[in-house]
C-alpha positions as MATLAB code, in Angstrom:
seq = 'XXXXXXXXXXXXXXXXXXXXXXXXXXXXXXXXXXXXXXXXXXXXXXXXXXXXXXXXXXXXXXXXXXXXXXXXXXXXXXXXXXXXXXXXXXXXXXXXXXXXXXXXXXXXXXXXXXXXXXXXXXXXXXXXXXXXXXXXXXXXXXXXXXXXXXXXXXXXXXXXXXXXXXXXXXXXXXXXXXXXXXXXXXXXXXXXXXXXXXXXXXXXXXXXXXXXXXXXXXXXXXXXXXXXXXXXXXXXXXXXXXXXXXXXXXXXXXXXXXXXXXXXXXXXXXXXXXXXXXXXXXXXXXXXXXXXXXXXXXXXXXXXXXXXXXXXXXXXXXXXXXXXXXXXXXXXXXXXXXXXXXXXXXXXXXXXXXXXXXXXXXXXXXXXXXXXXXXXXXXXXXXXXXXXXXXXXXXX';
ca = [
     197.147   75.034  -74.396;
     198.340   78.719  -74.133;
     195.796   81.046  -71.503;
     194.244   83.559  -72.669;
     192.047   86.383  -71.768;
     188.051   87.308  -74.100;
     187.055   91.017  -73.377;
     183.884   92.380  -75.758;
     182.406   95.085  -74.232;
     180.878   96.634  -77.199;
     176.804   96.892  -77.356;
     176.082   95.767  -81.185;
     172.818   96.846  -82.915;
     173.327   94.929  -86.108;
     170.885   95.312  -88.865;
     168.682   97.646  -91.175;
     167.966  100.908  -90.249;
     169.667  100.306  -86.599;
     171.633  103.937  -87.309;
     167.785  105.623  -87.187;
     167.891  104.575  -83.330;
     171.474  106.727  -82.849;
     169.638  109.527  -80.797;
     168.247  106.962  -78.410;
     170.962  104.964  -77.752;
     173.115  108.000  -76.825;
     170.584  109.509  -74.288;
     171.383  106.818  -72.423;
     175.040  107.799  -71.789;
     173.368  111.164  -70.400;
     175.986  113.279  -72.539;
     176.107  117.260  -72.819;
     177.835  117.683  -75.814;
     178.676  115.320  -78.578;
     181.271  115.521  -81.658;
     180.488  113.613  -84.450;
     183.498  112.417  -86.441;
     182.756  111.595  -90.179;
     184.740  111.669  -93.269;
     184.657  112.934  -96.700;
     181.544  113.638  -98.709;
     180.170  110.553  -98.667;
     177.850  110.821  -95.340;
     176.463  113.814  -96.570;
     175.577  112.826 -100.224;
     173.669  109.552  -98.919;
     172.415  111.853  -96.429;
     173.572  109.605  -93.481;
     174.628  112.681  -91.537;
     171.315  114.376  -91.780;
     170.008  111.351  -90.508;
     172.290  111.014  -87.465;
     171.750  115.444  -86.657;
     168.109  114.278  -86.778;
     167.778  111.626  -84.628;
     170.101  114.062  -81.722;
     167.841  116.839  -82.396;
     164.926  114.257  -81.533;
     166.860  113.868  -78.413;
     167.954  117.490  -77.773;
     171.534  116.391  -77.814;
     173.900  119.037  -78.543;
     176.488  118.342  -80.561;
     179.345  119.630  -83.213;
     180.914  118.184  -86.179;
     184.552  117.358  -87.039;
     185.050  115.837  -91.056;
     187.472  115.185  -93.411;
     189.013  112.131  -92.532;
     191.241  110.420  -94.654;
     191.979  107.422  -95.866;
     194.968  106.587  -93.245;
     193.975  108.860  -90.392;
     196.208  111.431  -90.164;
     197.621  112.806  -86.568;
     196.698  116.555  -87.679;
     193.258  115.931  -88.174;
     193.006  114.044  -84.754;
     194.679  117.077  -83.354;
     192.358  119.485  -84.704;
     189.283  116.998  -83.439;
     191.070  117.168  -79.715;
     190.974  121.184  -79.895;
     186.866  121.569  -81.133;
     186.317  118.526  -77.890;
     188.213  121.062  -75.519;
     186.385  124.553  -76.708;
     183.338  122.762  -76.910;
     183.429  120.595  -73.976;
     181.939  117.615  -75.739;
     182.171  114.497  -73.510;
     181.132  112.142  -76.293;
     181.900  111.001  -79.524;
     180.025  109.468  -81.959;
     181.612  108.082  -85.320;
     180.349  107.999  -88.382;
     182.203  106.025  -90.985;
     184.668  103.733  -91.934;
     187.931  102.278  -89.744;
     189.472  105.735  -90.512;
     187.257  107.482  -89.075;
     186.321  105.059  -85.933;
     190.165  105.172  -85.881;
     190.387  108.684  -85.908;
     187.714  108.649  -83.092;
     189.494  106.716  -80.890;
     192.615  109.194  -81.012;
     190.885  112.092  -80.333;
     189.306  110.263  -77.048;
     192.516  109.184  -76.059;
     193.923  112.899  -76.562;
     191.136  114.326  -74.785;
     191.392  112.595  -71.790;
     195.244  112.388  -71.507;
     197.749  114.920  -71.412;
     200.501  116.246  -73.841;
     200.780  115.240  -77.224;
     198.754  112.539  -78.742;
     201.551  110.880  -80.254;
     202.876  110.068  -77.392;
     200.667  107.274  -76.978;
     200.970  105.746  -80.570;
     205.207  106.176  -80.180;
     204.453  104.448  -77.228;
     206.428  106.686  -75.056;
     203.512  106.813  -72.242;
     200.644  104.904  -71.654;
     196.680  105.805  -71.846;
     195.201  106.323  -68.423;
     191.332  106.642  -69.908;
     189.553  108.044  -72.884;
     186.359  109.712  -73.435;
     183.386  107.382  -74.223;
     182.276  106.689  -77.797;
     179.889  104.587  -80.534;
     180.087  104.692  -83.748;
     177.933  104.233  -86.619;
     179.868  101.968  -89.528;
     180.314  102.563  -93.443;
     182.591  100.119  -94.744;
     183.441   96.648  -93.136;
     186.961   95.981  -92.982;
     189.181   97.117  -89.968;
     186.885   95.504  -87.250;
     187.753   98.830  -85.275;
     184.134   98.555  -84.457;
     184.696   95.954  -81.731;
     188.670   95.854  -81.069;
     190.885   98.232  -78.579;
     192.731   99.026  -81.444;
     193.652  102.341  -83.313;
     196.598  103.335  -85.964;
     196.934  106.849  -86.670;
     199.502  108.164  -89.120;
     201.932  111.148  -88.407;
     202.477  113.288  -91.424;
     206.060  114.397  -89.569;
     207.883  111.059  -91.203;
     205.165  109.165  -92.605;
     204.790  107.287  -89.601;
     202.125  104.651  -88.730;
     201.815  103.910  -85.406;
     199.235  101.525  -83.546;
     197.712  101.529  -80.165;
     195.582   98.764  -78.793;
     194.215   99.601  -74.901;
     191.485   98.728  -72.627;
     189.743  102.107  -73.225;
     189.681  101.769  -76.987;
     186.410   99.967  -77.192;
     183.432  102.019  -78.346;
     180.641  101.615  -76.244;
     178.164  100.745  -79.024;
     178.468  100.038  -82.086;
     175.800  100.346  -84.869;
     176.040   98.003  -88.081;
     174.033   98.228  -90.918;
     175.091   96.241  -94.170;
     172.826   98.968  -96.368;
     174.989  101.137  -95.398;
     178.372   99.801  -97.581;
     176.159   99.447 -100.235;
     177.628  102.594 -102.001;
     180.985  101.412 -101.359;
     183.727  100.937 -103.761;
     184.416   97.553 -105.628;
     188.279   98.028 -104.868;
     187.405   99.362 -101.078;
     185.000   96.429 -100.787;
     187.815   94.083 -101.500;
     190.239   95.924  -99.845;
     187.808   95.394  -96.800;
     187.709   91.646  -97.051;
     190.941   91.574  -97.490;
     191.632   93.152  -94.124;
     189.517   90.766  -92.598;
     191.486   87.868  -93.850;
     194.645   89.151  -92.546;
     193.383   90.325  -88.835;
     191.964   86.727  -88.982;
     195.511   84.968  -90.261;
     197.817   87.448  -87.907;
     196.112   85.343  -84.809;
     195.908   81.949  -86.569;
     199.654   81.954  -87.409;
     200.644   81.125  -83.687;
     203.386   79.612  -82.630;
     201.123   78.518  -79.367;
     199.004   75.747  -78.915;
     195.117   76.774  -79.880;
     192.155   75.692  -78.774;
     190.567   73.479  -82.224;
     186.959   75.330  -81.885;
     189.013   78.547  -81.962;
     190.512   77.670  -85.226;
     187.162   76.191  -86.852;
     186.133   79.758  -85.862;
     188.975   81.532  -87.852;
     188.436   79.118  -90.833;
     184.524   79.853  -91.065;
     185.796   83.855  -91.324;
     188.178   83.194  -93.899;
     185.626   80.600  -95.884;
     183.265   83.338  -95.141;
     184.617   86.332  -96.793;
     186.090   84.169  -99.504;
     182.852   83.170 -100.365;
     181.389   86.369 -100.366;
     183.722   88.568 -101.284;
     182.927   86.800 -105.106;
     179.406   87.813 -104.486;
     179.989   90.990 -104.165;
     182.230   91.335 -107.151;
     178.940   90.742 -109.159;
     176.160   91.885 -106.906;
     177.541   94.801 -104.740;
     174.074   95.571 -103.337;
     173.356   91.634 -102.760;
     171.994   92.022  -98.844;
     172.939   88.585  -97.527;
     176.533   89.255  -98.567;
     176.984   92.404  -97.244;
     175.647   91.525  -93.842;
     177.848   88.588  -93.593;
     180.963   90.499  -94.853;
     180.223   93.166  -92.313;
     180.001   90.506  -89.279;
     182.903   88.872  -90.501;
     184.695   92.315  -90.199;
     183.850   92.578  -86.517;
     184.536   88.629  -85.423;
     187.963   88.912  -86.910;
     188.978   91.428  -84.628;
     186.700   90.855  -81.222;
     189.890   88.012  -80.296;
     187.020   85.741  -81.275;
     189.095   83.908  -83.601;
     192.087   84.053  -81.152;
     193.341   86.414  -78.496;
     195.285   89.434  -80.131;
     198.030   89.203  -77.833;
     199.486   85.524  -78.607;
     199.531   86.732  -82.746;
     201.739   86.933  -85.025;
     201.205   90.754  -86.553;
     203.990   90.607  -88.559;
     202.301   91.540  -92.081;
     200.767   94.584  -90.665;
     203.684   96.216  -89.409;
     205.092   95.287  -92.566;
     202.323   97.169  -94.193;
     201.984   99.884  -91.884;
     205.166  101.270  -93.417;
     204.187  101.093  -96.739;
     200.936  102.715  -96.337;
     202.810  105.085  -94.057;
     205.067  106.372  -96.966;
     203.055  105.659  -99.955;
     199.603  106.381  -98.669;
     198.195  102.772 -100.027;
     195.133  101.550  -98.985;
     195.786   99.108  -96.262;
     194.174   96.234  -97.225;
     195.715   96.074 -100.772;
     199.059   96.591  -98.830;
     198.558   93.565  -97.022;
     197.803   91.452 -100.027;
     200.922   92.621 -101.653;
     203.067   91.632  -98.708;
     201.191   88.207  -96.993;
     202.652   86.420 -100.028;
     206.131   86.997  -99.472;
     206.027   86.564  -95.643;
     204.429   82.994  -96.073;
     207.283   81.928  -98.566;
     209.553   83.206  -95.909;
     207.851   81.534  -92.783;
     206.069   78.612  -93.478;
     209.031   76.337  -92.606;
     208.844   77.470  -89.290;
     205.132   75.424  -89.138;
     204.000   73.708  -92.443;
     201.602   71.616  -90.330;
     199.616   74.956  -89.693;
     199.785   76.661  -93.539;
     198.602   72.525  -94.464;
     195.540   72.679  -91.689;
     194.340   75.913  -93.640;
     194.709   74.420  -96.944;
     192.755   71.425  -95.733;
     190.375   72.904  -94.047;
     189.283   76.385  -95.870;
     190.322   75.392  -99.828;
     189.506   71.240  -99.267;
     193.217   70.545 -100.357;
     193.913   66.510 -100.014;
     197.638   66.695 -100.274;
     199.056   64.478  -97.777;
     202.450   65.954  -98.341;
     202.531   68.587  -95.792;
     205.619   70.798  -97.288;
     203.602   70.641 -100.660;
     199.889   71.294  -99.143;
     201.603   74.261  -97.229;
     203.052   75.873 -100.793;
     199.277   75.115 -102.075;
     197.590   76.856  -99.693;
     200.137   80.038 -100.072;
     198.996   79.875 -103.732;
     195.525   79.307 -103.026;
     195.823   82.819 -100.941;
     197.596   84.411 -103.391;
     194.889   83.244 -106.057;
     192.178   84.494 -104.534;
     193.800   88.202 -103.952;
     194.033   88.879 -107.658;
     190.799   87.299 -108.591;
     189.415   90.074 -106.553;
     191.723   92.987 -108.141;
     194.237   92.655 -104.925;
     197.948   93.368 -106.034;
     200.279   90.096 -104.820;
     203.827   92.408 -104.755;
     204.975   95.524 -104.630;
     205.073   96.763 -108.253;
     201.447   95.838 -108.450;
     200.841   97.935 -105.560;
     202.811  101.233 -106.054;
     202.712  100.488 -110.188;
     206.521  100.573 -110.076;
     209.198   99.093 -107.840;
     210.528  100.256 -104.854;
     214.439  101.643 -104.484;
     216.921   99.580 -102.439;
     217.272  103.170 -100.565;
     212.934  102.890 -100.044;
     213.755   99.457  -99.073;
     216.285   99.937  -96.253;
     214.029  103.140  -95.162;
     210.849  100.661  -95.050;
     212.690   98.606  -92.859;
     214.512  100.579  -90.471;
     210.696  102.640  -89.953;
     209.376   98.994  -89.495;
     212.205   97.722  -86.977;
     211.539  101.184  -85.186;
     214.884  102.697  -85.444;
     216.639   99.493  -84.883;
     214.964   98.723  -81.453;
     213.054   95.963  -81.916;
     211.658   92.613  -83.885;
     208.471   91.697  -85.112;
     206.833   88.719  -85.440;
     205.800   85.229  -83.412;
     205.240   83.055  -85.723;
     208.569   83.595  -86.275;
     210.264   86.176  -84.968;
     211.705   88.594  -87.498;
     215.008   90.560  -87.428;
     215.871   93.713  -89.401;
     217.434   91.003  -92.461;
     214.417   89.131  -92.580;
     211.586   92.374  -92.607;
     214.426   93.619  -95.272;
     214.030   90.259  -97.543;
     210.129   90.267  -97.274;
     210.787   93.435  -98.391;
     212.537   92.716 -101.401;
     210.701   89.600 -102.273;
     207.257   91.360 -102.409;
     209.199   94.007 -104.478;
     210.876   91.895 -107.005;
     208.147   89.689 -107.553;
     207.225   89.953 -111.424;
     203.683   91.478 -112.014;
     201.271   88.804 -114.104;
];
């Protein structure tokens, strides 16, 4: 069995109306000037962000706003949230949405704290020494942001997407309530389970040995959000389903279902590129990738692709070669009976070039520096034939 390390550190106040307690929660951080981060119009139509001013004004908590978030968090925006933190010597940050925006959040902390340019950090040319503390109050369930060290910001200067995971990237609370996604998107919604799947998968396709309970874990998510995630197609308000999609979203990505570090993480660097270039939502860029990575991988282990057909879909194929192809369809199944594109095409509504190709791949092998991968560990020839397979893959 492989070590490995749990850290959680996040305080979770899960349930309805939890957000109304905001003001509370924060006095006890003792802070003399907050920013809340937020998004588009959304928290002010469902008057969310009322709520929130209210419940600091209870507290006499001074504080400032930064919106307009995107979809993809972009580095300017981040910038402009480090500059208002600096004039307005906020020591706090509270945010209020989805992963964007907690994403978002998280760079602004780190660019606080740290000196020189932001990016520095995501290009991985110098490491975080700190960040400034924050919570956050969550919208949509999919990136598990909420409870992971992680952050990916994108760079408008090249359409790059960069990632950062650290040990001061975890918000110090973390307020969940499922009646809060209710006004989300069908396509988001899936989009959002679809992430979930995928940080789930990128630690169960290991190449170590795992611990069985961990697994079970990672097979209830997936089971989980499978099982929901048709609920919601035809009852987007239904409570119980939101509420279990939601905690799904934050278990995927605690290392509960496996420690971050010994995973694979192939398929989102794959799709990092893609989203970085074509502005896609993320997890509709994962579904149209996964596919073609598991055709190209599963040799390496059929035993594990088999263990998740068994044990999520109830496949009885003894064959293990043929139960591993199963499952891969099984997956791929599921995506487009929830509106999730399976390649490419589906994805951008037309194909790629072989010049956006080789570009894809040279952003994804980071100028030619390095591989990707542990499952199995992927060159600059195999990112370029996932690649191409996801891209000539004929829509249905």
């Amino acid at each position: 069995m492989e070590n490995f390390k749990f850290y959680a550190p996040t305080k979770v106040y899960f349930g309805k109306d939890e957000e109304k307690r905001v003001g509370k929660i924060l006095k006890e951080f003792h802070p003399k000037k907050v920013l809340i981060h937020y998004g588009g119009q959304s928290a002010i139509k469902s008057g969310l962000l009322d709520r929130v001013k209210k419940a600091l004004d209870e507290e006499n908590i001074a504080y400032c706003l930064c919106g307009g978030v995107v979809a993809n968090p972009l580095l300017s925006k981040v910038n402009e949230g480090i500059q208002i933190c600096k004039e307005e010597g906020v020591d706090f940050i509270l945010a209020v949405g989805g992963g964007s925006v907690l994403d978002s959040s998280k760079g602004i902390a780190y660019g606080v704290y740290n000196e020189g340019n932001v990016w520095n950090y995501y290009a991985r040319k110098k490491k975080v020494k700190g960040a400034l503390p924050m919570g956050c109050i969550l919208t949509l369930a999919a990136t598990g942001s909420e409870m992971s060290n992680s952050s990916v910001i994108t760079n408008e200067d090249g359409n790059l997407k960069r990632g950062l995971s650290s040990e001061y990237g975890y918000f110090k609370f973390s307020i969940l309530n499922p009646e809060l996604t209710y006004t989300v998107s069908k396509y988001q919604t899936m989009c959002g389970c679809t992430d979930i799947i995928m940080h789930t998968f990128e630690r169960y396709f290991t190449p170590y040995d795992t611990l069985d309970l961990v697994d079970q874990m990672a097979e209830s998510v997936v089971r989980t959000v499978i099982k929901n995630a048709k609920i919601l197609l035809e009852d987007p308000t239904n409570e119980k389903a939101r509420a279990e999609i939601m905690w799904a979203g934050s278990v995927s990505h605690n290392d509960m279902t496996g420690d971050r570090s010994l995973g694979d993480w192939a398929c989102h660097q794959l799709e990092h590129e893609l989203s970085g270039m074509f502005n896609v939502a993320h997890g509709a860029g994962l579904a149209a990738i996964w596919d073609s990575w598991a055709n190209h991988v599963y040799m390496e282990n059929p035993t594990r692709f088999a263990k998740l057909g068994h044990r999520v879909f109830g496949l009885d194929d003894s064959d293990t070669l043929s139960c591993a192809l199963n499952t891969i369809e099984k997956m791929e199944e599921f995506f487009k009976s929830i509106g999730m594109p399976t390649s490419i095409q589906e994805l951008l509504k037309r194909k790629c070039t072989e010049q956006e190709l080789y570009e894809l791949t040279y952003k994804c092998s980071f100028e030619h520096t390095r591989t990707i991968g542990k499952f199995k560990e992927l060159d600059e020839t195999d990112m370029l034939e996932i690649y191409r397979m996801a891209n000539e893959k004929e829509v249905a």
